[in-house]
PDB file of C-alpha atoms in Angstrom:
ATOM      1  CA  MET A   1      -1.375 -17.851  -4.943  1.00  0.00           C
ATOM      2  CA  LYS A   2       1.049 -14.966  -4.677  1.00  0.00           C
ATOM      3  CA  TYR A   3      -0.422 -11.751  -6.043  1.00  0.00           C
ATOM      4  CA  GLY A   4       1.423  -8.502  -6.511  1.00  0.00           C
ATOM      5  CA  TYR A   5      -0.099  -5.049  -6.661  1.00  0.00           C
ATOM      6  CA  ALA A   6       1.751  -2.097  -8.173  1.00  0.00           C
ATOM      7  CA  ARG A   7       0.391   1.441  -8.402  1.00  0.00           C
ATOM      8  CA  VAL A   8       1.590   4.869  -9.391  1.00  0.00           C
ATOM      9  CA  SER A   9      -0.455   8.047  -9.104  1.00  0.00           C
ATOM     10  CA  SER A  10      -0.492   9.276 -12.709  1.00  0.00           C
ATOM     11  CA  GLN A  11      -0.277   8.062 -16.301  1.00  0.00           C
ATOM     12  CA  ASP A  12       3.144   9.634 -16.870  1.00  0.00           C
ATOM     13  CA  GLN A  13       4.736   7.761 -13.957  1.00  0.00           C
ATOM     14  CA  ASN A  14       6.523   4.450 -14.404  1.00  0.00           C
ATOM     15  CA  LEU A  15       5.725   1.126 -12.711  1.00  0.00           C
ATOM     16  CA  ALA A  16       9.027  -0.545 -13.690  1.00  0.00           C
ATOM     17  CA  ARG A  17      10.677  -0.302 -10.251  1.00  0.00           C
ATOM     18  CA  GLN A  18       7.701  -1.906  -8.503  1.00  0.00           C
ATOM     19  CA  LEU A  19       7.183  -4.560 -11.176  1.00  0.00           C
ATOM     20  CA  GLN A  20      10.838  -5.569 -11.077  1.00  0.00           C
ATOM     21  CA  ARG A  21      10.797  -5.971  -7.290  1.00  0.00           C
ATOM     22  CA  LEU A  22       7.556  -7.977  -7.332  1.00  0.00           C
ATOM     23  CA  LYS A  23       8.897 -10.255 -10.079  1.00  0.00           C
ATOM     24  CA  GLU A  24      12.066 -10.838  -8.038  1.00  0.00           C
ATOM     25  CA  VAL A  25       9.887 -12.156  -5.202  1.00  0.00           C
ATOM     26  CA  GLY A  26       8.073 -14.497  -7.612  1.00  0.00           C
ATOM     27  CA  MET A  27       4.458 -13.494  -8.126  1.00  0.00           C
ATOM     28  CA  ASP A  28       1.883 -15.736  -9.777  1.00  0.00           C
ATOM     29  CA  ARG A  29       0.077 -12.631 -11.028  1.00  0.00           C
ATOM     30  CA  ILE A  30       0.669  -8.893 -10.763  1.00  0.00           C
ATOM     31  CA  TYR A  31      -2.103  -6.303 -10.838  1.00  0.00           C
ATOM     32  CA  GLU A  32      -1.010  -2.837 -11.877  1.00  0.00           C
ATOM     33  CA  GLU A  33      -2.651   0.521 -12.297  1.00  0.00           C
ATOM     34  CA  LYS A  34      -1.980   4.211 -12.724  1.00  0.00           C
ATOM     35  CA  ILE A  35      -4.413   6.011 -10.464  1.00  0.00           C
ATOM     36  CA  SER A  36      -4.150   8.246  -7.410  1.00  0.00           C
ATOM     37  CA  GLY A  37      -3.871   6.545  -4.040  1.00  0.00           C
ATOM     38  CA  ALA A  38      -6.323   9.159  -2.763  1.00  0.00           C
ATOM     39  CA  ILE A  39      -9.020   7.358  -4.765  1.00  0.00           C
ATOM     40  CA  ASN A  40     -10.302   4.385  -2.795  1.00  0.00           C
ATOM     41  CA  GLU A  41     -12.198   2.677  -5.619  1.00  0.00           C
ATOM     42  CA  ARG A  42      -9.280   1.476  -7.725  1.00  0.00           C
ATOM     43  CA  PRO A  43     -10.361  -1.199 -10.240  1.00  0.00           C
ATOM     44  CA  GLU A  44      -7.236  -3.378 -10.161  1.00  0.00           C
ATOM     45  CA  LEU A  45      -6.970  -3.264  -6.381  1.00  0.00           C
ATOM     46  CA  MET A  46     -10.651  -4.231  -6.142  1.00  0.00           C
ATOM     47  CA  LYS A  47     -10.017  -7.163  -8.528  1.00  0.00           C
ATOM     48  CA  VAL A  48      -7.121  -8.581  -6.529  1.00  0.00           C
ATOM     49  CA  LEU A  49      -8.905  -8.132  -3.197  1.00  0.00           C
ATOM     50  CA  LYS A  50     -11.946  -9.938  -4.610  1.00  0.00           C
ATOM     51  CA  ARG A  51      -9.781 -12.863  -5.822  1.00  0.00           C
ATOM     52  CA  LEU A  52      -8.034 -13.503  -2.504  1.00  0.00           C
ATOM     53  CA  LYS A  53      -8.704 -16.856  -0.893  1.00  0.00           C
ATOM     54  CA  PRO A  54      -7.447 -18.416   2.346  1.00  0.00           C
ATOM     55  CA  GLY A  55      -3.701 -18.969   2.164  1.00  0.00           C
ATOM     56  CA  ASP A  56      -3.135 -16.468  -0.664  1.00  0.00           C
ATOM     57  CA  GLU A  57      -0.571 -13.699  -0.301  1.00  0.00           C
ATOM     58  CA  LEU A  58      -0.831 -10.116  -1.532  1.00  0.00           C
ATOM     59  CA  TYR A  59       2.483  -8.302  -2.007  1.00  0.00           C
ATOM     60  CA  VAL A  60       3.197  -4.598  -2.369  1.00  0.00           C
ATOM     61  CA  ILE A  61       6.619  -2.990  -2.254  1.00  0.00           C
ATOM     62  CA  GLU A  62       5.490  -0.284   0.174  1.00  0.00           C
ATOM     63  CA  MET A  63       2.328   0.535   2.083  1.00  0.00           C
ATOM     64  CA  GLU A  64       1.745   3.775   0.152  1.00  0.00           C
ATOM     65  CA  ARG A  65       1.031   1.695  -2.956  1.00  0.00           C
ATOM     66  CA  LEU A  66      -2.191   0.563  -1.238  1.00  0.00           C
ATOM     67  CA  GLY A  67      -3.203   4.108  -0.353  1.00  0.00           C
ATOM     68  CA  ARG A  68      -2.533   7.082   1.835  1.00  0.00           C
ATOM     69  CA  ASN A  69      -5.679   7.187   3.942  1.00  0.00           C
ATOM     70  CA  ASN A  70      -5.306   5.599   7.384  1.00  0.00           C
ATOM     71  CA  GLU A  71      -8.941   4.496   7.609  1.00  0.00           C
ATOM     72  CA  TYR A  72      -8.935   2.983   4.121  1.00  0.00           C
ATOM     73  CA  LEU A  73      -5.630   1.214   4.742  1.00  0.00           C
ATOM     74  CA  THR A  74      -7.179  -0.334   7.848  1.00  0.00           C
ATOM     75  CA  HIS A  75     -10.127  -1.458   5.689  1.00  0.00           C
ATOM     76  CA  ILE A  76      -7.759  -3.147   3.201  1.00  0.00           C
ATOM     77  CA  PHE A  77      -5.803  -4.854   5.994  1.00  0.00           C
ATOM     78  CA  MET A  78      -9.028  -6.188   7.519  1.00  0.00           C
ATOM     79  CA  GLU A  79     -10.378  -7.393   4.175  1.00  0.00           C
ATOM     80  CA  VAL A  80      -7.202  -9.362   3.488  1.00  0.00           C
ATOM     81  CA  TYR A  81      -7.196 -10.767   7.037  1.00  0.00           C
ATOM     82  CA  LEU A  82     -10.891 -11.767   6.941  1.00  0.00           C
ATOM     83  CA  LYS A  83     -10.323 -13.643   3.681  1.00  0.00           C
ATOM     84  CA  GLY A  84      -7.627 -15.706   5.400  1.00  0.00           C
ATOM     85  CA  ALA A  85      -4.934 -14.234   3.168  1.00  0.00           C
ATOM     86  CA  LYS A  86      -1.662 -12.556   4.096  1.00  0.00           C
ATOM     87  CA  LEU A  87      -0.541  -9.030   3.215  1.00  0.00           C
ATOM     88  CA  VAL A  88       3.210  -8.705   2.657  1.00  0.00           C
ATOM     89  CA  ILE A  89       4.692  -5.214   2.506  1.00  0.00           C
ATOM     90  CA  LEU A  90       8.221  -5.648   1.266  1.00  0.00           C
ATOM     91  CA  ASP A  91       9.734  -2.498   2.787  1.00  0.00           C
ATOM     92  CA  LEU A  92       8.521  -3.343   6.311  1.00  0.00           C
ATOM     93  CA  PRO A  93      10.372  -5.560   8.754  1.00  0.00           C
ATOM     94  CA  THR A  94       8.744  -8.942   9.353  1.00  0.00           C
ATOM     95  CA  PHE A  95       9.941  -9.476  12.926  1.00  0.00           C
ATOM     96  CA  ASP A  96      10.062 -13.186  12.014  1.00  0.00           C
ATOM     97  CA  ASP A  97      13.187 -13.656  14.133  1.00  0.00           C
ATOM     98  CA  ILE A  98      11.157 -12.973  17.298  1.00  0.00           C
ATOM     99  CA  ASP A  99      10.018 -16.279  18.798  1.00  0.00           C
ATOM    100  CA  ASP A 100       7.144 -14.941  20.879  1.00  0.00           C
ATOM    101  CA  ALA A 101       4.156 -14.636  18.509  1.00  0.00           C
ATOM    102  CA  ASN A 102       2.405 -12.086  20.738  1.00  0.00           C
ATOM    103  CA  MET A 103       5.475  -9.845  20.789  1.00  0.00           C
ATOM    104  CA  ARG A 104       5.984 -10.311  17.025  1.00  0.00           C
ATOM    105  CA  ASN A 105       2.381  -9.286  16.317  1.00  0.00           C
ATOM    106  CA  PHE A 106       2.593  -6.386  18.770  1.00  0.00           C
ATOM    107  CA  LEU A 107       5.730  -4.974  17.106  1.00  0.00           C
ATOM    108  CA  ARG A 108       4.331  -5.529  13.621  1.00  0.00           C
ATOM    109  CA  ASN A 109       1.097  -3.734  14.544  1.00  0.00           C
ATOM    110  CA  ILE A 110       2.921  -0.775  16.067  1.00  0.00           C
ATOM    111  CA  PHE A 111       5.113  -0.477  13.014  1.00  0.00           C
ATOM    112  CA  ILE A 112       2.161  -0.723  10.615  1.00  0.00           C
ATOM    113  CA  GLU A 113       0.143   1.885  12.506  1.00  0.00           C
ATOM    114  CA  THR A 114       3.139   4.229  12.405  1.00  0.00           C
ATOM    115  CA  LYS A 115       3.554   3.710   8.651  1.00  0.00           C
ATOM    116  CA  LYS A 116      -0.181   4.285   8.068  1.00  0.00           C
ATOM    117  CA  PHE A 117       0.084   7.576   9.935  1.00  0.00           C
ATOM    118  CA  GLN A 118       3.137   8.558   7.871  1.00  0.00           C
ATOM    119  CA  ALA A 119       1.382   7.676   4.603  1.00  0.00           C
ATOM    120  CA  GLU A 120      -1.617   9.856   5.415  1.00  0.00           C
ATOM    121  CA  SER A 121       0.573  12.688   6.705  1.00  0.00           C
ATOM    122  CA  GLU A 122       2.625  12.641   3.503  1.00  0.00           C
ATOM    123  CA  ARG A 123      -0.556  12.883   1.431  1.00  0.00           C
ATOM    124  CA  LYS A 124      -1.585  15.963   3.423  1.00  0.00           C
ATOM    125  CA  ARG A 125       1.857  17.517   2.884  1.00  0.00           C
ATOM    126  CA  ILE A 126       1.611  16.825  -0.862  1.00  0.00           C
ATOM    127  CA  ARG A 127      -1.751  18.609  -1.031  1.00  0.00           C
ATOM    128  CA  ILE A 128      -0.354  21.613   0.871  1.00  0.00           C
ATOM    129  CA  ARG A 129       2.617  21.859  -1.502  1.00  0.00           C
ATOM    130  CA  GLN A 130       0.285  21.588  -4.512  1.00  0.00           C
ATOM    131  CA  ARG A 131      -1.908  24.419  -3.189  1.00  0.00           C
ATOM    132  CA  GLN A 132       1.151  26.559  -2.524  1.00  0.00           C
ATOM    133  CA  GLY A 133       2.413  25.955  -6.066  1.00  0.00           C
ATOM    134  CA  ILE A 134      -0.974  26.822  -7.559  1.00  0.00           C
ATOM    135  CA  GLU A 135      -1.137  30.058  -5.555  1.00  0.00           C
ATOM    136  CA  LEU A 136       2.358  31.052  -6.682  1.00  0.00           C
ATOM    137  CA  ALA A 137       1.488  30.225 -10.307  1.00  0.00           C
ATOM    138  CA  LYS A 138      -1.643  32.413 -10.075  1.00  0.00           C
ATOM    139  CA  LYS A 139       0.566  35.287  -8.867  1.00  0.00           C
ATOM    140  CA  GLY A 140       2.873  34.756 -11.821  1.00  0.00           C
ATOM    141  CA  LEU A 141       5.839  33.619  -9.723  1.00  0.00           C
TER     142      LEU A 141
END
């Protein structure tokens, strides 16, 4: 089975861009939700992770849709792997053109670790900007 997962952080945001991309790839089922990626217990994500079986594929358009916490992203990756399923992140290179499987996995892992770091760093920057905005609003600026 090919499952898609689409997430935005708030109710007023739109999932259309993600849903369109996942449909283009040909999903059997798409799970979608509007909830912050800072929250680890997301009902639809939990449902799709629970459903995964060996040989299944879970697609997201970008890693940040799964979350922005490095440790939790690692947990998701391991859960998918231990179920014998495959996680496909559409905005990441596959390195499929590299014949050596060890090199392919090495490059993929380096790239994923870098993206996990970027996702968490962006979340921290978002929180800093939010705090700055709140402080300015309190001062009437």
